[in-house]
PDB file of C-alpha atoms in Angstrom:
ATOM      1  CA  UNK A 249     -48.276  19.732 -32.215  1.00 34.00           C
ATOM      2  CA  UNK A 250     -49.856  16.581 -31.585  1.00 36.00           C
ATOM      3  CA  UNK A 251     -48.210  13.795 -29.402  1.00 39.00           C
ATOM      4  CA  UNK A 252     -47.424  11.229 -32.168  1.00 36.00           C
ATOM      5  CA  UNK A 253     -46.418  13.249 -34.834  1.00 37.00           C
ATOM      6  CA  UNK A 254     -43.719  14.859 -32.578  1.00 37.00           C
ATOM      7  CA  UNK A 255     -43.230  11.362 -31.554  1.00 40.00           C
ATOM      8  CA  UNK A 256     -42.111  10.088 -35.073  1.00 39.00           C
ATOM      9  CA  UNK A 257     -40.117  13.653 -35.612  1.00 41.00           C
ATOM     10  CA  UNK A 258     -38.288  13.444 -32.313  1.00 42.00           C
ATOM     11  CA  UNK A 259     -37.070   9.561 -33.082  1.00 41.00           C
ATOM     12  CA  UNK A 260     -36.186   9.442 -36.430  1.00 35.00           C
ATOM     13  CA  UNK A 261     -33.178   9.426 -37.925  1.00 34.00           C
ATOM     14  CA  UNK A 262     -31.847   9.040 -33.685  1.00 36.00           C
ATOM     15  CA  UNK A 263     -29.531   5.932 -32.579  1.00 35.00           C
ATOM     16  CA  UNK A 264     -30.762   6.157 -28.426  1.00 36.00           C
ATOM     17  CA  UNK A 265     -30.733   9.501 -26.887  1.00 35.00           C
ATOM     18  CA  UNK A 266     -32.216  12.751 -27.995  1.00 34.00           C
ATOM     19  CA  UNK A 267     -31.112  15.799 -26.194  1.00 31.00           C
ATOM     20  CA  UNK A 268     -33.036  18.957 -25.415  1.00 32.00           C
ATOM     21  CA  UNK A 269     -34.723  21.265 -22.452  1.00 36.00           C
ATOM     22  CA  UNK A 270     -37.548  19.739 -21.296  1.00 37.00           C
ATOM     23  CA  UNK A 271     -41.034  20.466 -18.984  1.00 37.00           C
ATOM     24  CA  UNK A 272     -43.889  23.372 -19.639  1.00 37.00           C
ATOM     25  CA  UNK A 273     -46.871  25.022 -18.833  1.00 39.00           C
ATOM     26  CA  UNK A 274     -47.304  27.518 -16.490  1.00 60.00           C
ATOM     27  CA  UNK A 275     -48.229  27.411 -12.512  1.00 82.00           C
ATOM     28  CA  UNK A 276     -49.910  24.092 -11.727  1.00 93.00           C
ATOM     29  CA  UNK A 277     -51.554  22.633  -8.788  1.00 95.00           C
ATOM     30  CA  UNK A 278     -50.744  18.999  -9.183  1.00 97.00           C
ATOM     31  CA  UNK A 279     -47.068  19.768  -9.107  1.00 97.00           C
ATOM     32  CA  UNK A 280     -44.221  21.004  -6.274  1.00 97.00           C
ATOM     33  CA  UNK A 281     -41.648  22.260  -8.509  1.00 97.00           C
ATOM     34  CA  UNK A 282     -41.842  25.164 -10.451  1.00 95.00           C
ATOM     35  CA  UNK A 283     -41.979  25.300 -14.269  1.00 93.00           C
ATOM     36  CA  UNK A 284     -38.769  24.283 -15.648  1.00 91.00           C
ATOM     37  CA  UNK A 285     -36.546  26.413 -17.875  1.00 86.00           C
ATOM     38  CA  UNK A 286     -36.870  25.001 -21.511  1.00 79.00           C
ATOM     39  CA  UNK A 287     -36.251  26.160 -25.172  1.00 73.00           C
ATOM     40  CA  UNK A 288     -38.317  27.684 -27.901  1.00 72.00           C
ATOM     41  CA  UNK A 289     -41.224  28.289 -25.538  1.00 76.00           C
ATOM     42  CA  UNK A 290     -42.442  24.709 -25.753  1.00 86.00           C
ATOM     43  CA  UNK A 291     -45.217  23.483 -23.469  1.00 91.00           C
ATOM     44  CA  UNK A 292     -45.808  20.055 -22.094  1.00 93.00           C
ATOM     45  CA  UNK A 293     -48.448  19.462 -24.582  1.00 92.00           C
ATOM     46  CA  UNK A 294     -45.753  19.652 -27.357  1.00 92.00           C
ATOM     47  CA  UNK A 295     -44.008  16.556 -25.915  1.00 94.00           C
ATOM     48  CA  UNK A 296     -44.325  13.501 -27.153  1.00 94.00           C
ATOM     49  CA  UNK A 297     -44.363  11.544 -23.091  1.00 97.00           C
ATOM     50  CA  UNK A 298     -46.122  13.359 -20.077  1.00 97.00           C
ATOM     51  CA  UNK A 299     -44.162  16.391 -18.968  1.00 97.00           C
ATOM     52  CA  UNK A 300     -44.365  18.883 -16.015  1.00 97.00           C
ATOM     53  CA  UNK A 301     -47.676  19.112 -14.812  1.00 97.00           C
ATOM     54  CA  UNK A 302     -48.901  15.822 -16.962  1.00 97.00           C
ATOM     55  CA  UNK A 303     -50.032  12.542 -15.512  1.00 98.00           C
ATOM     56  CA  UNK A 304     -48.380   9.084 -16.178  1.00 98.00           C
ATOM     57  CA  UNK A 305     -50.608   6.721 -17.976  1.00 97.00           C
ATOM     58  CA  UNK A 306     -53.170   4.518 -15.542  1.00 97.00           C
ATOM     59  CA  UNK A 307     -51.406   1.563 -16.854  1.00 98.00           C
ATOM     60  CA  UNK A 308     -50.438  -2.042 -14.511  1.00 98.00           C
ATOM     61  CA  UNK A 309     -47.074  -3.731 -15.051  1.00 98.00           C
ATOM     62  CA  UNK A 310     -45.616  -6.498 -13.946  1.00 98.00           C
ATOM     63  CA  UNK A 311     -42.699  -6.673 -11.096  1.00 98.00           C
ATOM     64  CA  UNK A 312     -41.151 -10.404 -12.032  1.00 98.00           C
ATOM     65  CA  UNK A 313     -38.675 -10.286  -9.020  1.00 98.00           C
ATOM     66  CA  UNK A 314     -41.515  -9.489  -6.560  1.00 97.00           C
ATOM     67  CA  UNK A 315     -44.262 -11.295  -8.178  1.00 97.00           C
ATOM     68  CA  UNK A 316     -46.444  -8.962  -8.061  1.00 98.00           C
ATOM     69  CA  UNK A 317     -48.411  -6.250 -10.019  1.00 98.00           C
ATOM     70  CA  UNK A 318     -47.747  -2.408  -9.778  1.00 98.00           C
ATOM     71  CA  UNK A 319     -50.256  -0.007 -11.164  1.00 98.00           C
ATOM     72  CA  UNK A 320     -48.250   3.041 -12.274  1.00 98.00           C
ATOM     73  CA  UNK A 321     -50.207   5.902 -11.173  1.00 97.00           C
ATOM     74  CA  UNK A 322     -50.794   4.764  -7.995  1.00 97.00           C
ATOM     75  CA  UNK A 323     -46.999   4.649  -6.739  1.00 98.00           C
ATOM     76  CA  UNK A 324     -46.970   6.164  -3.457  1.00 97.00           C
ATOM     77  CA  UNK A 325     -43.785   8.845  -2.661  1.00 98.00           C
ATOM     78  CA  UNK A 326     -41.625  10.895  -5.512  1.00 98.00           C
ATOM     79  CA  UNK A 327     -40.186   8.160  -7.646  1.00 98.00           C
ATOM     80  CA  UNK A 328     -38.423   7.953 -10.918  1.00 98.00           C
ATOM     81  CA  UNK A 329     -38.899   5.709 -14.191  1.00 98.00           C
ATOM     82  CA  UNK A 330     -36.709   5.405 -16.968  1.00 98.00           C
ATOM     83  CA  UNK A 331     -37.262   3.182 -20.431  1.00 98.00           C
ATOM     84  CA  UNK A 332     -34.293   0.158 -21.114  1.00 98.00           C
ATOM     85  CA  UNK A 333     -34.016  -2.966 -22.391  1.00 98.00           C
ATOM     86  CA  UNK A 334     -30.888  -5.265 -20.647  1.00 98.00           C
ATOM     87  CA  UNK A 335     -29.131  -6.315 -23.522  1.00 97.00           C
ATOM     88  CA  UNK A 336     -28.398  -2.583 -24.512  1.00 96.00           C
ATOM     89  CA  UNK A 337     -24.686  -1.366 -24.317  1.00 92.00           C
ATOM     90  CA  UNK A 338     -25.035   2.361 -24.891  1.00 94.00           C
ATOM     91  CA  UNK A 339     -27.067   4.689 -23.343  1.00 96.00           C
ATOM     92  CA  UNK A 340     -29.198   2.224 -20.769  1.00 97.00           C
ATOM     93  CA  UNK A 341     -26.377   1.551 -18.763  1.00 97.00           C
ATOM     94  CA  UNK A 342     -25.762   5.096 -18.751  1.00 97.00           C
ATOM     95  CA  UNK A 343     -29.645   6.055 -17.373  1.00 98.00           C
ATOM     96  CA  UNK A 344     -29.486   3.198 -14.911  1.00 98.00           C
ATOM     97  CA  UNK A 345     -26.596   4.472 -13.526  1.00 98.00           C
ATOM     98  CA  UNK A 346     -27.528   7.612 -13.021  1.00 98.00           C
ATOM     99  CA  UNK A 347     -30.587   6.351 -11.010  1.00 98.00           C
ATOM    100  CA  UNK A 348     -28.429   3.579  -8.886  1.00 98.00           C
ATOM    101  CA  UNK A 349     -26.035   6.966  -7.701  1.00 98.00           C
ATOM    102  CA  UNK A 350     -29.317   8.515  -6.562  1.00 98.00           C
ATOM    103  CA  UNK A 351     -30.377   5.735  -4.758  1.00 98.00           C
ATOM    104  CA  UNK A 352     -27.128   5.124  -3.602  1.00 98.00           C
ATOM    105  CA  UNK A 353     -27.549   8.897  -1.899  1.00 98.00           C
ATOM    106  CA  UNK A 354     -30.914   7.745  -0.419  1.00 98.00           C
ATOM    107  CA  UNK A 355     -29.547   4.804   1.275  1.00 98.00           C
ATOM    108  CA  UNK A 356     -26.432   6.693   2.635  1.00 98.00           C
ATOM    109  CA  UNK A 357     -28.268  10.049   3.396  1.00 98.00           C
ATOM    110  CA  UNK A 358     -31.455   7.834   5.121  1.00 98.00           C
ATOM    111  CA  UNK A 359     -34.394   8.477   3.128  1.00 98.00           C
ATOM    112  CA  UNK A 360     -34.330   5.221   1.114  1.00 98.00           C
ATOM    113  CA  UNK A 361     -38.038   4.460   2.327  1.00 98.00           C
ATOM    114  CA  UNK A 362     -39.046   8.354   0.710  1.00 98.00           C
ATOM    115  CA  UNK A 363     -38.354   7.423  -2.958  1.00 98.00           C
ATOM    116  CA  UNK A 364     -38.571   4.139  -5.269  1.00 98.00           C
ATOM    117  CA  UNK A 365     -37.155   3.657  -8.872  1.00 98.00           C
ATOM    118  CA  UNK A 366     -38.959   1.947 -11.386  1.00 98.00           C
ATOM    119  CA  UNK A 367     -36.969   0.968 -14.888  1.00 98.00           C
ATOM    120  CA  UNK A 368     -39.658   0.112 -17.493  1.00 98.00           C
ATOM    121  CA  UNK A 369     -38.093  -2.379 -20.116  1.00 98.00           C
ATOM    122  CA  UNK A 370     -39.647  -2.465 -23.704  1.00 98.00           C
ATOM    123  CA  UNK A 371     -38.188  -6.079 -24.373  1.00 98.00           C
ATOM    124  CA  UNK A 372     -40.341  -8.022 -22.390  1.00 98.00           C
ATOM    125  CA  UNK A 373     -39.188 -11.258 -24.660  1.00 97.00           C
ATOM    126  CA  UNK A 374     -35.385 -11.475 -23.485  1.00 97.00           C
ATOM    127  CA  UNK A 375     -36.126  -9.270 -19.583  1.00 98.00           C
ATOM    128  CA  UNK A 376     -37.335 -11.814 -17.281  1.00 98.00           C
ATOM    129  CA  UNK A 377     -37.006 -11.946 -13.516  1.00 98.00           C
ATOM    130  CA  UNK A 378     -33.787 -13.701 -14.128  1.00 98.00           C
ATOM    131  CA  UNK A 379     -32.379 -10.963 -16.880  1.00 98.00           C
ATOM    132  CA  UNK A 380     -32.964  -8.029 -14.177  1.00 98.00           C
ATOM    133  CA  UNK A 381     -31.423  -9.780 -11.567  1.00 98.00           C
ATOM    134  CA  UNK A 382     -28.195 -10.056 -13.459  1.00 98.00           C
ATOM    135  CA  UNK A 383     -28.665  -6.138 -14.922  1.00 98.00           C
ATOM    136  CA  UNK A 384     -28.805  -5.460 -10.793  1.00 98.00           C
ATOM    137  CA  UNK A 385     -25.856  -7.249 -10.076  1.00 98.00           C
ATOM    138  CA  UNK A 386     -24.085  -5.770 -12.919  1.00 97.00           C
ATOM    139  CA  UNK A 387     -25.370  -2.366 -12.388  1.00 98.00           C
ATOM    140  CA  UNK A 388     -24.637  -2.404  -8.533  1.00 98.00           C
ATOM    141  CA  UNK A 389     -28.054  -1.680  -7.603  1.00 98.00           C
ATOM    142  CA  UNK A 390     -28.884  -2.464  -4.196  1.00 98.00           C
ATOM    143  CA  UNK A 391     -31.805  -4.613  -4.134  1.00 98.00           C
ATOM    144  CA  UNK A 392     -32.052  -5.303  -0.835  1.00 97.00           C
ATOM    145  CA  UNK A 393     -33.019  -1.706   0.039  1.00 98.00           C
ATOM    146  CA  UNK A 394     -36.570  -2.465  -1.222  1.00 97.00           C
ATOM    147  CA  UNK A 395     -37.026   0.982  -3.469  1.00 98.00           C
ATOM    148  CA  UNK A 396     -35.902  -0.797  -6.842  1.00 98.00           C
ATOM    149  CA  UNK A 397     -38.070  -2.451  -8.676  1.00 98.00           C
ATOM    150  CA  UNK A 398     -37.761  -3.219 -12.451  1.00 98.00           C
ATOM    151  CA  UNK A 399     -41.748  -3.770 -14.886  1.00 98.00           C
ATOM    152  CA  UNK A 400     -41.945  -5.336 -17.310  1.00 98.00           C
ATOM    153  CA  UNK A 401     -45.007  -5.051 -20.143  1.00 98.00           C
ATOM    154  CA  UNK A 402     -46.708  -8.384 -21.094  1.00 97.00           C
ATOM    155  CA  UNK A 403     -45.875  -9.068 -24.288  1.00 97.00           C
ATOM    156  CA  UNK A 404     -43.868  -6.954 -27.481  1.00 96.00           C
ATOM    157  CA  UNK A 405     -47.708  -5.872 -28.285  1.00 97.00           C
ATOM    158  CA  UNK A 406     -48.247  -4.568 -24.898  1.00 98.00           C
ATOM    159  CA  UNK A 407     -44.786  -2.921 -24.849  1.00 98.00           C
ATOM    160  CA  UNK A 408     -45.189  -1.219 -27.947  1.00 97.00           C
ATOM    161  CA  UNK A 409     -48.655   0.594 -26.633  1.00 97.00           C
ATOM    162  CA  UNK A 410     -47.793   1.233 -22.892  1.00 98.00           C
ATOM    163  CA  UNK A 411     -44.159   2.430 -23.525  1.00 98.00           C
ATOM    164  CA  UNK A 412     -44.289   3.889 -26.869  1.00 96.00           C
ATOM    165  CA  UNK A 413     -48.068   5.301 -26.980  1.00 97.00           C
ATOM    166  CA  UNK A 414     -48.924   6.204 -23.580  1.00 97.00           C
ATOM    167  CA  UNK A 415     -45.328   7.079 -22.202  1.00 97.00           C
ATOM    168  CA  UNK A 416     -44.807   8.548 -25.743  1.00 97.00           C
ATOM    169  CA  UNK A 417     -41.145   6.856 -25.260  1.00 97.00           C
ATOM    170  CA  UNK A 418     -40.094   6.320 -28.974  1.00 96.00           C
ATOM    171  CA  UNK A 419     -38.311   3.003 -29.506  1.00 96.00           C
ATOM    172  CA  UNK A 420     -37.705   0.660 -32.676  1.00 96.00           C
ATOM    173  CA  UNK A 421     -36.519  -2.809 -33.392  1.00 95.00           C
ATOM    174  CA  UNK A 422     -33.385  -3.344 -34.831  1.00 95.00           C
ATOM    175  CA  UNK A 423     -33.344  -6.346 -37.512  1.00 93.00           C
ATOM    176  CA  UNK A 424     -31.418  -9.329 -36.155  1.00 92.00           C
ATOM    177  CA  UNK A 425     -27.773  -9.722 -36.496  1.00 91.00           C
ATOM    178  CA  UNK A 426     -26.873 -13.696 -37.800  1.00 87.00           C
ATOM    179  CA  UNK A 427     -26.834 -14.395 -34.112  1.00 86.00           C
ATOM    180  CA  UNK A 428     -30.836 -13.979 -33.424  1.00 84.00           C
ATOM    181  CA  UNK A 429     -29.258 -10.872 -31.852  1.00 91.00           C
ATOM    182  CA  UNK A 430     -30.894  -7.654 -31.972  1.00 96.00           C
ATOM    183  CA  UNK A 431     -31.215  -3.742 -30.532  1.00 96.00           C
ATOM    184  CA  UNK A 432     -32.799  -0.709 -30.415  1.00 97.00           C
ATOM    185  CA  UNK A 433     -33.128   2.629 -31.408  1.00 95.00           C
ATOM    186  CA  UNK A 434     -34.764   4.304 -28.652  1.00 96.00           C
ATOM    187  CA  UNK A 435     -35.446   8.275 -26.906  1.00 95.00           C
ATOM    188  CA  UNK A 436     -33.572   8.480 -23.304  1.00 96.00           C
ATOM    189  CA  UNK A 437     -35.642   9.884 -20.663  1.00 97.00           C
ATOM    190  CA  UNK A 438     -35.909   9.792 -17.116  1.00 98.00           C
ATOM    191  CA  UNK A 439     -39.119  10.965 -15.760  1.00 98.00           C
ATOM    192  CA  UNK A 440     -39.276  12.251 -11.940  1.00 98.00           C
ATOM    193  CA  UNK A 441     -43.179  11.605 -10.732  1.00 98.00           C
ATOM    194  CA  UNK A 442     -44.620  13.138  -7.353  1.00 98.00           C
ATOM    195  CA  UNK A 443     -46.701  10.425  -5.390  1.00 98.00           C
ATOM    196  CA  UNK A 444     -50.196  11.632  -7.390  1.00 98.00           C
ATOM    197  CA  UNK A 445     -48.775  10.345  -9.926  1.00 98.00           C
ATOM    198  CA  UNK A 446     -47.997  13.917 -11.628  1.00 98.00           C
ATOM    199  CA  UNK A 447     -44.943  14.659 -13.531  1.00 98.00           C
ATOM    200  CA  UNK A 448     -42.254  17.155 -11.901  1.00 98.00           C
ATOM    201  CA  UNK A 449     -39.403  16.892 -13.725  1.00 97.00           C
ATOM    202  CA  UNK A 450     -38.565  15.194 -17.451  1.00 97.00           C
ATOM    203  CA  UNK A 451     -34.527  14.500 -18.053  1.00 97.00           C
ATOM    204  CA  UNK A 452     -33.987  14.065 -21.806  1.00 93.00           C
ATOM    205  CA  UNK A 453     -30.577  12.970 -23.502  1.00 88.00           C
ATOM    206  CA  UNK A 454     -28.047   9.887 -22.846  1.00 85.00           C
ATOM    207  CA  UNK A 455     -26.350  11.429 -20.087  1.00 87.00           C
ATOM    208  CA  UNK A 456     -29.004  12.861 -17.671  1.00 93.00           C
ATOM    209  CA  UNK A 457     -27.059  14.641 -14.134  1.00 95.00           C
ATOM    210  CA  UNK A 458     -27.016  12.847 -11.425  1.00 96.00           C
ATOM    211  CA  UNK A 459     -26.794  15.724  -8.949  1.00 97.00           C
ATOM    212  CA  UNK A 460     -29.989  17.342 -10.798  1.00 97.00           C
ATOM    213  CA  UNK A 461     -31.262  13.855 -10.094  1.00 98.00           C
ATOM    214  CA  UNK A 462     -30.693  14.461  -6.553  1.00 98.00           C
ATOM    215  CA  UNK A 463     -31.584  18.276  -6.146  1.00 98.00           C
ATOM    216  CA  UNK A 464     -34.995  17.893  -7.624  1.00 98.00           C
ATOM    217  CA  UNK A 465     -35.632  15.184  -5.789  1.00 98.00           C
ATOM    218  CA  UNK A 466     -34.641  17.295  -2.590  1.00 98.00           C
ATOM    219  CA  UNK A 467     -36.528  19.688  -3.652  1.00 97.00           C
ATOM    220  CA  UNK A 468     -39.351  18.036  -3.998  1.00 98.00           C
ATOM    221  CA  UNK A 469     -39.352  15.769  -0.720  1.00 97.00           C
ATOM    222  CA  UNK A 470     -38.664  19.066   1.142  1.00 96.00           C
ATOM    223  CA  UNK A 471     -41.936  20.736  -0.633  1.00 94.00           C
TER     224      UNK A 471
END
């Protein structure tokens, strides 16, 4: 099945998260972990983002808070991504928690410096520097420990085609409330990425585990 048609099946008709076993493929040399377990035989080719085995996109973001520029598939050490926007108030919260209690382990268990977090946003319009400071403070992630750091895509354009297209994360504009408010409909999905920029591990759903978090990502420093 190609990429973007499972793309349109897997989002429509979907308010945020969309469940399911993820991963595929058989033994691979680019990867630590071993194939995941996953339903109805499907192989990382199937999936709409890159899966076990798969590479993330060669695509440069912007880090507002540090001023800088990070190019994606050059992130040295295991790290994670997940896809948000600040304003929501149903299942990002939910995926950036998860991620704060597993660097919250890293920082109390002394590897802080072995894995980094980076939360993509797909609202570039409204998340600024300023809007991820506040989601930090809200969100009680520790900053300071210099692992964290949220990108953010140029423009809606650039959004749309590095998040949607080469992630394969599905996400749509809602149409604004009287406010000039407005949401999304989006897939959840954490993504675990050894430091080659490989995929080891996609977490699919609302609620992803934080001790999974955690025990792949042991696994995986310890291979």
């Amino acid at each position: 099945m190609k990429r973007r048609t499972y793309l349109r099946a897997a989002g429509a008709g979907t308010a945020v998260g969309l469940a399911g076993c993820l991963g595929g493929g058989d033994a691979n040399p680019n990867v630590s972990l071993s194939r995941p377990d996953r339903e109805n035989d499907v192989s990382s080719e199937d999936l709409p983002y890159p899966a076990w085995g798969q590479q993330v996109p060669d695509v440069t973001l912007s880090d507002p808070i540090a001023g800088s520029e990070v190019s994606v598939r050059d992130i040295d050490g295991p790290h994670f991504h997940t896809y948000f926007f600040t304003n929501c108030m149903t299942v990002c919260p939910v995926l950036i928690s998860a991620l704060r209690e597993v660097q919250i382990h890293s920082v109390s268990e002394g590897y802080a410096d072995e894995v980094s977090f980076y939360p993509i946003t797909f609202d570039p319009a409204r998340d600024d520097a300023d809007a991820f400071r506040a989601e930090a403070d809200q969100m009680n992630v520790d900053m300071d420990a210099g692992n964290w750091h949220f990108l953010r895509p140029a423009d809606e354009a650039e959004a749309k085609s590095v998040v949607e297209d080469q992630f394969g994360v599905f996400f749509q504009k809602n149409e604004p409330n009287d406010e000039g408010n407005y949401m999304f409909t989006h897939l959840g999905l954490v993504s675990l990425v050894n430091g080659d920029g490989y995929v080891e591990r996609t977490y699919r759903g609302n609620q992803p585990d934080e001790q999974t978090l955690i025990d792949d990502l042991t696994a995986l420093r310890e291979a």
